[in-house]
Short mmCIF file of C-alpha atoms in Angstrom, two decimals:
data_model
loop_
_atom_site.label_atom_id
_atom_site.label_comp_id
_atom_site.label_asym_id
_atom_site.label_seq_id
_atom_site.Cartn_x
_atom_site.Cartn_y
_atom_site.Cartn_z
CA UNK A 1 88.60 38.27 -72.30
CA UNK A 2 89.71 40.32 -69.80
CA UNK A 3 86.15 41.01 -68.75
CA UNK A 4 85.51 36.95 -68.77
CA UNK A 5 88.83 36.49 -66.44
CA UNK A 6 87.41 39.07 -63.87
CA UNK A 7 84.25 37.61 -63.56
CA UNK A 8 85.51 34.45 -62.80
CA UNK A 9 87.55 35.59 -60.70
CA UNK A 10 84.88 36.87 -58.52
CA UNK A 11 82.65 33.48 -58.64
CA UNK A 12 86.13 32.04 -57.62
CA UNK A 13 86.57 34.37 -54.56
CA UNK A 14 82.32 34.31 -54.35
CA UNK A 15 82.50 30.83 -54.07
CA UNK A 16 85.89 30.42 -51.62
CA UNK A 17 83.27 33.48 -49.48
CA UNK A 18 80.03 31.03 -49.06
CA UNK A 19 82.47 28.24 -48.63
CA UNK A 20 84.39 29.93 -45.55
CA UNK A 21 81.15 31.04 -44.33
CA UNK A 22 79.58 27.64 -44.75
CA UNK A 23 82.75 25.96 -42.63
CA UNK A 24 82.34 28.58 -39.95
CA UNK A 25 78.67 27.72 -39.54
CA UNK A 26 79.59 24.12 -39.36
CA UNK A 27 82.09 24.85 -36.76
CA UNK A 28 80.28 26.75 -34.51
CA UNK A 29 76.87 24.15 -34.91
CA UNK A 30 79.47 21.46 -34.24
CA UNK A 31 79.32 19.70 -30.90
CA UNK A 32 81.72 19.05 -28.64
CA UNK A 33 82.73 15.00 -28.70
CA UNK A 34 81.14 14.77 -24.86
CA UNK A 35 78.11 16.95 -25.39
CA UNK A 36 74.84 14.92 -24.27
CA UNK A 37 73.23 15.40 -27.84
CA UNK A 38 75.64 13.53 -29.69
CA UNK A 39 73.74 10.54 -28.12
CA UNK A 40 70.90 9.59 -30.85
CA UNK A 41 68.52 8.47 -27.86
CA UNK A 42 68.79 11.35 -25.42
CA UNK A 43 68.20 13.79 -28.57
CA UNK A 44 64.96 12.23 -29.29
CA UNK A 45 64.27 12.31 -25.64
CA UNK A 46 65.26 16.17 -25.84
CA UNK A 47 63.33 17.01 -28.79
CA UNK A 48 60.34 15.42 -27.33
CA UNK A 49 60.45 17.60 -24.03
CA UNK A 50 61.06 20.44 -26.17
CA UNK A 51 57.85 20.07 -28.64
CA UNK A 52 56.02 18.43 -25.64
CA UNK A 53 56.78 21.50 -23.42
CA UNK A 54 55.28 23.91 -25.73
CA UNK A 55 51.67 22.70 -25.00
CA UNK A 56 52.17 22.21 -21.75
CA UNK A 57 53.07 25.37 -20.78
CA UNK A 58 49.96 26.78 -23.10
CA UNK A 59 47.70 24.12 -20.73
CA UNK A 60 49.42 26.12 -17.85
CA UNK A 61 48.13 29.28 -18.79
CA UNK A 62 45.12 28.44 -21.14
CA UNK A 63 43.54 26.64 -18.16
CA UNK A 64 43.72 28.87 -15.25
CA UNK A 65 42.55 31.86 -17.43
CA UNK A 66 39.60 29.55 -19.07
CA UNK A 67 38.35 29.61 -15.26
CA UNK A 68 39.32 33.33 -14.52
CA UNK A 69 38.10 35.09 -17.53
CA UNK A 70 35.39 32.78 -18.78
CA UNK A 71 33.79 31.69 -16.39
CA UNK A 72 34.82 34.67 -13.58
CA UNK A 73 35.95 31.78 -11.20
CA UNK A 74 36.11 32.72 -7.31
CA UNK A 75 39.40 32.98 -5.31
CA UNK A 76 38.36 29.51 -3.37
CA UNK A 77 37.30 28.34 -7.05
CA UNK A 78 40.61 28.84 -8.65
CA UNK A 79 41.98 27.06 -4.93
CA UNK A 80 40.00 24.65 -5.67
CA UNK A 81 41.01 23.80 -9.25
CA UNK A 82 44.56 24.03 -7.68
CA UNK A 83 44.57 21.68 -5.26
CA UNK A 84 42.54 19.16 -7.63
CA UNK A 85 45.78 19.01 -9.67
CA UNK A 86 47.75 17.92 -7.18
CA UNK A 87 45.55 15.86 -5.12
CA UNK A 88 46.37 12.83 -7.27
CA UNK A 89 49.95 12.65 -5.83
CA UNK A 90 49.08 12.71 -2.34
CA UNK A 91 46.55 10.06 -3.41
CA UNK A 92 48.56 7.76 -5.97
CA UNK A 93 52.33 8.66 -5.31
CA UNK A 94 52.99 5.35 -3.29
CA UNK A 95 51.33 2.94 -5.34
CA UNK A 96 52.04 4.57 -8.42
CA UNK A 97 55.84 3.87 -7.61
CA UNK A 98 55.64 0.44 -7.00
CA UNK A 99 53.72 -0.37 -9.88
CA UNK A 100 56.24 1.95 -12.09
CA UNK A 101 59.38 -0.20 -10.64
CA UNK A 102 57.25 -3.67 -12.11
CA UNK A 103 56.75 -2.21 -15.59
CA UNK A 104 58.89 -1.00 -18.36
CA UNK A 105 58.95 2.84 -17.69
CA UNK A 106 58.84 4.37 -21.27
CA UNK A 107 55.42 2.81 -22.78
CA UNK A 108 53.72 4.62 -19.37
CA UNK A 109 55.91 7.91 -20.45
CA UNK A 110 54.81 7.72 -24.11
CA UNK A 111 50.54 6.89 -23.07
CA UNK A 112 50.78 10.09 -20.05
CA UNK A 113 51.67 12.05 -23.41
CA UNK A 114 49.25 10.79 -24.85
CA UNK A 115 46.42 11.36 -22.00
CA UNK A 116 47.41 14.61 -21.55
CA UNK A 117 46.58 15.39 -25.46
CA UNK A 118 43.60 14.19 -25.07
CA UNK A 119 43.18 16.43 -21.82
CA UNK A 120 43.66 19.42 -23.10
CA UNK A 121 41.26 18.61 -26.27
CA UNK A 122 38.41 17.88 -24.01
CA UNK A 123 38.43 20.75 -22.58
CA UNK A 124 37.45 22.34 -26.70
CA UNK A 125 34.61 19.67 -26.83
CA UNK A 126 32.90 20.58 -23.49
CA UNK A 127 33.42 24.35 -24.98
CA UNK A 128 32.43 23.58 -28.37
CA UNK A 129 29.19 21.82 -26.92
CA UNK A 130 28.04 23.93 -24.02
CA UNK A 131 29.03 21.58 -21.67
CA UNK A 132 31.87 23.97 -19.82
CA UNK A 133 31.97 24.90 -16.44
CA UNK A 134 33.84 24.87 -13.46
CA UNK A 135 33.09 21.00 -12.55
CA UNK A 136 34.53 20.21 -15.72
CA UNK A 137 37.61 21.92 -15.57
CA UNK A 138 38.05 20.42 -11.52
CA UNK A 139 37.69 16.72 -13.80
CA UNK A 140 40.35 17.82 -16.00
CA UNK A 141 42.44 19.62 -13.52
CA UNK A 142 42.49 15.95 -11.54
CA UNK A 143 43.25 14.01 -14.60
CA UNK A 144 46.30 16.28 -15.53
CA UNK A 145 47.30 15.38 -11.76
CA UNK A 146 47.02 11.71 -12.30
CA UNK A 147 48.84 11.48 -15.91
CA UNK A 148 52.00 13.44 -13.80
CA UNK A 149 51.82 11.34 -11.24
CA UNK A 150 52.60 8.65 -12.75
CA UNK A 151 53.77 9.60 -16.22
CA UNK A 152 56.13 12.36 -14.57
CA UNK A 153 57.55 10.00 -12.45
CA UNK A 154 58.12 7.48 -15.25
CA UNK A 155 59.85 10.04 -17.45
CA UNK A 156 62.10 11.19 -14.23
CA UNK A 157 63.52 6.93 -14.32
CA UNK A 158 63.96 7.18 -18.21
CA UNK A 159 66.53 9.99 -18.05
CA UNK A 160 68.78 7.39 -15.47
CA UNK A 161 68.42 4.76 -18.20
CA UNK A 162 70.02 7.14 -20.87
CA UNK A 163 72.51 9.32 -18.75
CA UNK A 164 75.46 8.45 -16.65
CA UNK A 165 74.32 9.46 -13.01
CA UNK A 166 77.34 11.56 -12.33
CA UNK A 167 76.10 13.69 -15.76
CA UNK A 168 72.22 14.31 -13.91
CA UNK A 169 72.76 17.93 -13.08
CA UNK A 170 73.89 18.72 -16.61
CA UNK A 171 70.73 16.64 -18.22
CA UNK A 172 68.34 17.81 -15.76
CA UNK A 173 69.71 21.07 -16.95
CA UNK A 174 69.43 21.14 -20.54
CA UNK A 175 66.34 19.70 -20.00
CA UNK A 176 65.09 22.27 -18.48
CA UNK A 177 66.53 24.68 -21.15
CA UNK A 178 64.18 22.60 -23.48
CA UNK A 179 61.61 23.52 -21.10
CA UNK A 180 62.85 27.54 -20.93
CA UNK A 181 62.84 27.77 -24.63
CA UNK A 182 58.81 26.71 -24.66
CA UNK A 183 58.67 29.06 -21.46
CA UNK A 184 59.95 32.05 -23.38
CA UNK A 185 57.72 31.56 -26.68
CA UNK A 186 54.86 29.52 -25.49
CA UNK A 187 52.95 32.31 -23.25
CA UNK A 188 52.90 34.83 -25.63
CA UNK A 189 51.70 32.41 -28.15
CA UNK A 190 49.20 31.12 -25.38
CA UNK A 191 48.36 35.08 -24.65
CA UNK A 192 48.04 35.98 -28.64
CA UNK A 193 45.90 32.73 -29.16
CA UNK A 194 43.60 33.08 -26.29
CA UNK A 195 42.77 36.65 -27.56
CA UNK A 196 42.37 35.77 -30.90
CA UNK A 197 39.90 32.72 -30.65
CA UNK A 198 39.45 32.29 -26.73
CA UNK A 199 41.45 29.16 -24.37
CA UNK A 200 39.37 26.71 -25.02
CA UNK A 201 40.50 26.75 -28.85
CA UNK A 202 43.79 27.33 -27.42
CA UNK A 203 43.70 23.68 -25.74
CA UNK A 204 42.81 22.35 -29.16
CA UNK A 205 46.33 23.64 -30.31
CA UNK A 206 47.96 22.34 -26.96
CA UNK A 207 46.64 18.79 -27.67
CA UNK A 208 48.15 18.43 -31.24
CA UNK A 209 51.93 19.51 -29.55
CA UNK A 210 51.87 16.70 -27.02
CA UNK A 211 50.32 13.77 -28.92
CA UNK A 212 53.44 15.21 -31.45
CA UNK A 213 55.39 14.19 -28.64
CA UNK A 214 54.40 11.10 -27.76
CA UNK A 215 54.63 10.23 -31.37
CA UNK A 216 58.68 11.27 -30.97
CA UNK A 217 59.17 9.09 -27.65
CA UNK A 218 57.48 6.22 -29.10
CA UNK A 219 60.05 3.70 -30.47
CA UNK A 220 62.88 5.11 -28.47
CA UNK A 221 65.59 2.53 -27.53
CA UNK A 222 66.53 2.34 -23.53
CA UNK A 223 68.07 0.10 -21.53
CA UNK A 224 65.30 -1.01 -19.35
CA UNK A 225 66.23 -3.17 -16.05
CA UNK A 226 64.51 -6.54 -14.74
CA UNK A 227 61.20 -5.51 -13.58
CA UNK A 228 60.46 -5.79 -9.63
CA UNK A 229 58.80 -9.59 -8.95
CA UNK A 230 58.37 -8.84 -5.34
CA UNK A 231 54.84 -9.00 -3.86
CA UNK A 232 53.16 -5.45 -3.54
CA UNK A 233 52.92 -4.69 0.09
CA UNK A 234 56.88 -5.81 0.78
CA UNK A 235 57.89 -3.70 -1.92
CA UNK A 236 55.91 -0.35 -0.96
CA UNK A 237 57.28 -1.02 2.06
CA UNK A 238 60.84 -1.32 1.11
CA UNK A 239 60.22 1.71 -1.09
CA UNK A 240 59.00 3.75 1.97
CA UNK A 241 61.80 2.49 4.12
CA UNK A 242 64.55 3.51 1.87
CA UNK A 243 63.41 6.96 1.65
CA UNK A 244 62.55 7.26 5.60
CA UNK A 245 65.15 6.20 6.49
CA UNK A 246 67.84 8.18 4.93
CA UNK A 247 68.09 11.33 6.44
CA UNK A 248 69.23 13.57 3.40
CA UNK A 249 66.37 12.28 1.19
CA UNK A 250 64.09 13.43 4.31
CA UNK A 251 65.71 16.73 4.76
CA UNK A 252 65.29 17.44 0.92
CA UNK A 253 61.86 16.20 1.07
CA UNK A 254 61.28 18.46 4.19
CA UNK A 255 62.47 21.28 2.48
CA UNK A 256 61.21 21.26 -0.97
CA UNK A 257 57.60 20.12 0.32
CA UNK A 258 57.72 24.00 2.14
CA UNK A 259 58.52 25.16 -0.67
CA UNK A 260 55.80 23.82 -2.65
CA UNK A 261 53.21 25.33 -0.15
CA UNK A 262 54.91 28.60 -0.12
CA UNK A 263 54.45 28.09 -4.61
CA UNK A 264 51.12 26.87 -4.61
CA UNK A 265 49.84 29.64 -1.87
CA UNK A 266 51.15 32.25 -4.78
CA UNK A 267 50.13 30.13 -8.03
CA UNK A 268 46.80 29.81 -6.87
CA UNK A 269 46.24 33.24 -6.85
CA UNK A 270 48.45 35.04 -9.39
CA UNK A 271 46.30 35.24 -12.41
CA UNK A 272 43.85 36.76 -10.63
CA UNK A 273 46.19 38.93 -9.45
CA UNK A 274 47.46 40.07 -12.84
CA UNK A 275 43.80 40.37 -14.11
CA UNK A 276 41.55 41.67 -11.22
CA UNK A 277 44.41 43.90 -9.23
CA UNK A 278 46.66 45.10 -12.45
CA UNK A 279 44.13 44.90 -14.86
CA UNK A 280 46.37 42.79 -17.28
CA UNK A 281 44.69 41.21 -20.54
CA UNK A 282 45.33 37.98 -21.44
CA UNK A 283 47.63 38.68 -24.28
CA UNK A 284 49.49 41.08 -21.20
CA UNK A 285 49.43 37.57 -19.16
CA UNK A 286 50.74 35.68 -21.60
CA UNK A 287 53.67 38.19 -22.51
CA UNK A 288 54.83 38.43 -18.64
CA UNK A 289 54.97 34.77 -18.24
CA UNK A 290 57.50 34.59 -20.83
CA UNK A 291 59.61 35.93 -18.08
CA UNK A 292 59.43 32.78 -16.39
CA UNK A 293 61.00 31.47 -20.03
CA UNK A 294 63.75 34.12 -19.48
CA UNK A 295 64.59 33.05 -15.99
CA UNK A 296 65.22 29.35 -16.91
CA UNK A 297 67.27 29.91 -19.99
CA UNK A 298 69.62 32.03 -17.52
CA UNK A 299 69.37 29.36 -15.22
CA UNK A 300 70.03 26.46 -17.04
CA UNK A 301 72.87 27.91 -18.23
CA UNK A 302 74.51 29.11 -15.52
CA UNK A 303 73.15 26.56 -13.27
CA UNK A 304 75.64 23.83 -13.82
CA UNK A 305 78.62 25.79 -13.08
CA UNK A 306 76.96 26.99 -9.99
CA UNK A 307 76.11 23.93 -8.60
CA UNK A 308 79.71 22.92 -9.21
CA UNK A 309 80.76 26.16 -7.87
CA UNK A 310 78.58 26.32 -4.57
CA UNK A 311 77.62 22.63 -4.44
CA UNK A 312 74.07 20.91 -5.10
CA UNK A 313 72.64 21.81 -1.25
CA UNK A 314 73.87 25.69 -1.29
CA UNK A 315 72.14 26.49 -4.85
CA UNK A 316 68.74 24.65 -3.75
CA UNK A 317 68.81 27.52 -0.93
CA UNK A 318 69.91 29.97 -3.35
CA UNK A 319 66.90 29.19 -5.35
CA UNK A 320 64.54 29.06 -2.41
CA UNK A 321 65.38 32.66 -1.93
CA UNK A 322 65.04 33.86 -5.59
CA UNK A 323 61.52 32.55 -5.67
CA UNK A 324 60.84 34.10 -2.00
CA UNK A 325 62.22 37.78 -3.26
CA UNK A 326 59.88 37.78 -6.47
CA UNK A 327 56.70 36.80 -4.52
CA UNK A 328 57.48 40.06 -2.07
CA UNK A 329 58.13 42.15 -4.60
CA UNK A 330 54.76 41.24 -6.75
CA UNK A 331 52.72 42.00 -3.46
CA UNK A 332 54.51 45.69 -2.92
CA UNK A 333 53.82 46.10 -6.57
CA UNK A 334 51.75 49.46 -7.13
CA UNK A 335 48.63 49.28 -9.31
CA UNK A 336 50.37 50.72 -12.96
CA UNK A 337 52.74 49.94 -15.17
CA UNK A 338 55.51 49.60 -12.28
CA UNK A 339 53.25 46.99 -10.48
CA UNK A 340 53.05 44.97 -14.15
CA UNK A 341 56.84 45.01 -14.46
CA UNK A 342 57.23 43.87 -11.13
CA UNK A 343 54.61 41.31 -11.75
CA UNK A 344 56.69 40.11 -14.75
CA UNK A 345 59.86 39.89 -12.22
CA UNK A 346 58.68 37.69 -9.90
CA UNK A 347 57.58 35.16 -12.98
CA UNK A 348 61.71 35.77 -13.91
CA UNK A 349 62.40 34.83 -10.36
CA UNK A 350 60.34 32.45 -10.08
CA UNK A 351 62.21 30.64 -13.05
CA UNK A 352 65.49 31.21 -11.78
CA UNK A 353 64.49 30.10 -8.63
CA UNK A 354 62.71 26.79 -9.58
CA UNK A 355 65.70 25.50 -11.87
CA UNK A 356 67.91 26.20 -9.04
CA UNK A 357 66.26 24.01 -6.91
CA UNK A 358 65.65 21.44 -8.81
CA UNK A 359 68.13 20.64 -11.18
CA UNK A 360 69.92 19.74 -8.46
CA UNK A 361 67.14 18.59 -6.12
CA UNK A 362 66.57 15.35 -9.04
CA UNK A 363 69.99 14.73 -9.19
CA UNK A 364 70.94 14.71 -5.96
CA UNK A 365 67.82 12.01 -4.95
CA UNK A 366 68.48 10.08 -8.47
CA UNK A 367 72.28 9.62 -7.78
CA UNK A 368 71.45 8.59 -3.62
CA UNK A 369 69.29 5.72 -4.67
CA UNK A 370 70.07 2.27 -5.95
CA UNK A 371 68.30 1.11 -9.88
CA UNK A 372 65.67 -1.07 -8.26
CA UNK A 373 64.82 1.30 -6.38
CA UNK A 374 63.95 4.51 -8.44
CA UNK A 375 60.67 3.81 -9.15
CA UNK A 376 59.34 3.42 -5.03
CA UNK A 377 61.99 6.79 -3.97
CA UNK A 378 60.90 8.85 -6.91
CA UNK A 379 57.34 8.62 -6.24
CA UNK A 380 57.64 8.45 -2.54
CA UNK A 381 59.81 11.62 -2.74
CA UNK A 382 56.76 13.28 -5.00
CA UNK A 383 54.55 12.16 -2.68
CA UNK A 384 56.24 13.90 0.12
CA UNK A 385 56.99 16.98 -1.79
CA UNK A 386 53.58 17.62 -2.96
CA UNK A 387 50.91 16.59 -0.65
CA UNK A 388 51.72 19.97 1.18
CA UNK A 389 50.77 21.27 -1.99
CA UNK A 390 47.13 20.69 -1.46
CA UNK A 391 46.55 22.84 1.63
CA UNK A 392 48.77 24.97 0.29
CA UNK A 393 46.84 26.04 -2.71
CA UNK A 394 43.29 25.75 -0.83
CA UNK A 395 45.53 28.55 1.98
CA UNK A 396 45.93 30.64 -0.73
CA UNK A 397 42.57 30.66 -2.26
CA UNK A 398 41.04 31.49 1.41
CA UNK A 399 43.56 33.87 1.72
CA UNK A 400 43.03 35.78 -1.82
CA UNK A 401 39.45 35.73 -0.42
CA UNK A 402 39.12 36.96 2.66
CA UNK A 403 42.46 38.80 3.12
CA UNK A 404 42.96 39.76 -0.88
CA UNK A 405 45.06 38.78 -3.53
CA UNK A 406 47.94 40.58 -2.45
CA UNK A 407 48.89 39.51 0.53
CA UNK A 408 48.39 35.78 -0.57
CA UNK A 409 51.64 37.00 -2.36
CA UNK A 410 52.58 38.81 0.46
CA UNK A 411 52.64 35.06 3.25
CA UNK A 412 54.07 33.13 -0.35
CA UNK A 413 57.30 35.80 -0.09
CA UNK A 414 57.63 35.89 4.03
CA UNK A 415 57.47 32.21 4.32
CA UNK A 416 59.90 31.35 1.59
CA UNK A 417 62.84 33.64 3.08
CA UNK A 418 62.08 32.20 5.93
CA UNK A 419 62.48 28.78 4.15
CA UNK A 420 65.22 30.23 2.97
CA UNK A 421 67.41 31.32 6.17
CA UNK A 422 66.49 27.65 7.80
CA UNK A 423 68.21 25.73 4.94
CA UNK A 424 71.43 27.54 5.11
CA UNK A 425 70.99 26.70 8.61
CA UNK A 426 71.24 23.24 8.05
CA UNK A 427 74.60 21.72 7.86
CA UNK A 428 73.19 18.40 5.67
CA UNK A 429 71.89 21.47 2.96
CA UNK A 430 74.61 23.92 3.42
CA UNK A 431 77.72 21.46 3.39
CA UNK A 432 76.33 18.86 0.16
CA UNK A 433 78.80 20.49 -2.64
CA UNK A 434 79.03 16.61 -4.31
CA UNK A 435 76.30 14.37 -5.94
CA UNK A 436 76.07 11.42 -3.13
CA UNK A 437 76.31 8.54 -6.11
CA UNK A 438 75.02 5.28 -4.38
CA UNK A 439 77.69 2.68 -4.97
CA UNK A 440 74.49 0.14 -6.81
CA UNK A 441 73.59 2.85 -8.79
CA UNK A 442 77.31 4.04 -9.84
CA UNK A 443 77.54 0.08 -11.13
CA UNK A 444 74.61 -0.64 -12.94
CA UNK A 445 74.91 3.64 -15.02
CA UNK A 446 74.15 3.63 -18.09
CA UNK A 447 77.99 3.86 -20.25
CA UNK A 448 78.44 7.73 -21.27
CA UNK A 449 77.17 9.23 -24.57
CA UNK A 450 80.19 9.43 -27.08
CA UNK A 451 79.66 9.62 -30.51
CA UNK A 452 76.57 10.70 -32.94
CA UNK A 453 76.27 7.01 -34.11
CA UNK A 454 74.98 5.67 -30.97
#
């Protein structure tokens, strides 16, 4: 008996154990009553950019080496490809926004998904056929630029519909700690893949993640506003108007579109960096641009209370800088394992840097701009921002050519401190420490996630 009473006593205090341990798990996977998940929509949205984020960022690194390792692609090659992806929003941009404000923006979120799938899985047909080369990756490179032209801008107006404006720095955010946790795992998956059966079986895998996407955002429930019955031509022009003629939406432009030439003068020519000047492997690729991953988790973190800290304008040039510091440092970088670490730093930077910037750069521009209006400023904005992008990635392919790799890093790293020092400079950057909420687009918010039910 005695025996019998002990051993129930320990299943009693066994079972009070599990039970405590249980309650503390719930406790500390409980969220608190004004967290953003607790709203049923935005958490599909979430989980959507999280699986959806996975194959992009394999696409992001399964490409460029396809063209660099396969098929040895030239320094003006790998410009080339570049600039093809972001031709499309120097080219589309203006229309695409008016035609965006007419329709309901979540069906054209759900088919970019959907486009881009089927993208990336071309690219393992052409391969699986003998039909690969450089011309086909330029086709595919220019789709991928018109799916984010207009799907990207699409999915930016969809947030607005779920969040309360003053709440855009912490979704753009979290969002982009979706987007960190795919950074972190996803190139070193990409890397292992791409050694084990090559990038273009890579892509294969890439396509199946975002069509899984796609399949999550379809269905989702938004509040969707009137669609825009005003002619064409009067409403692009309204569109351009609004932007031109509001002078913090034009300094932000100004300042993030020399940024994007500083980025695309490096991104054109840091793979072959890594694999012609260090040597790196494409599993070694893959595992340093998980330190992009690494920089965005730290960044999305802490990126909130900085902005809230500093204010919006201040943290943009704080993230101008980071990105400006790893570029230099990658170009002083010695052949060796201290030039590979240093490699890996300026992807961390880079990271950092980019969340920075834009976390508060969308929710700035989103907040400034009335509902009817999101469509025409968002794409009018990415039109702006990224046409610079063009030359900037054909610079640095001449550039990696005829003056080497290096010191296409080497311009990226000088120009972006000096991007750097002129935004502090400005009062209408350095003084912004609020979100400047239009009063139309305080009024027609969506109301603020509350409870798990919704």
């Amino acid at each position: 008996m005695n025996t019998l009473s002990q051993a129930a006593g320990w299943r009693a205090r066994l079972s009070g154990w599990i039970a405590a341990a249980v309650q503390a798990v719930r406790r500390r996977l409980t969220l608190p009553p004004e967290d953003l998940l607790r709203d049923r929509v935005y958490r599909r949205m979430f989980s959507a950019i999280l699986v959806g984020s996975f194959g992009t960022q394999m696409t992001a690194l399964a490409l460029p080496l396809a063209a660099a390792v396969l098929l040895n692609a030239t320094p003006t090659q790998m410009g080339i490809l570049v600039a093809l992806e972001v031709l499309p929003f120097a080219l589309l941009s203006l229309p695409a926004g008016v035609f965006i404000d007419r329709m309901r923006k979540l069906p054209i979120y759900v088919a970019g998904e959907a486009l881009l799938a089927l993208a990336a899985l071309s690219v393992t047909v052409a391969w699986w056929f003998g039909w690969l080369g450089m011309p086909w990756l330029y086709f595919v490179g220019f789709v991928l630029g018109v799916v984010n032209t207009v799907s990207g801008s699409a999915a930016q107006i969809v947030l607005t519909q779920i969040v309360p404006r003053g709440r855009l720095v912490e979704a753009h955010a979290r969002n982009a700690l979706a987007n960190s946790a795919s950074e972190v795992a996803g190139p070193g998956l990409a890397g292992a893949l791409i050694k084990l059966v090559g990038a273009p079986l890579t892509l294969a895998v890439n396509g199946v993640l975002l069509a899984l996407a796609a399949l999550i955002l379809r269905g989702l429930r938004v509040q969707e506003p009137p669609p825009l019955r005003e002619p064409f031509a009067p409403a692009l022009r309204a569109g351009l108007q609004f932007v031109f003629t509001h002078r913090l939406l034009m300094t932000l432009a100004c300042a993030v579109g020399a940024w994007h030439v500083c980025y695309y003068v490096a991104f054109a020519v840091q793979i072959l960096y890594a694999t012609r000047v260090l040597g790196m492997s494409e599993a070694a690729v893959g595992l340093s641009y998980m330190m992009v991953g690494v920089g965005t988790v730290l960044a999305s973190m802490i990126g909130p209370r900085v902005s809230q800290r500093l204010g919006p304008g201040p943290t943009m040039t704080l993230g101008f800088a980071l990105c400006a510091v790893g570029w230099l440092a990658a170009a002083a970088g010695p052949v060796g394992p201290t030039g590979r670490l240093l490699f890996a730093f300026m992807l961390m930077c880079f990271g950092a840097g980019a969340i920075f910037i834009f976390i508060n750069f969308l929710a700035i521009r989103q907040a400034a701009t009335p509902t009817p209006l999101l469509g025409r400023m968002t794409s009018t904005m990415r039109w702006l921002i990224l046409t610079p992008a063009v030359p900037g990635a054909l610079l640095g392919g001449w550039l990696g050519e005829h003056l080497g790799l290096r010191a296409a890093l080497a311009v990226a790293g000088a120009a972006g401190l000096l991007l750097a020092l002129a935004t502090w400079r400005l009062p209408r950057i350095r003084e912004l420490r609020v979100l400047p909420v239009h009063p139309q687009a305080a009024a027609a918010e969506p109301a603020p996630a509350e409870t798990a039910a919704r």
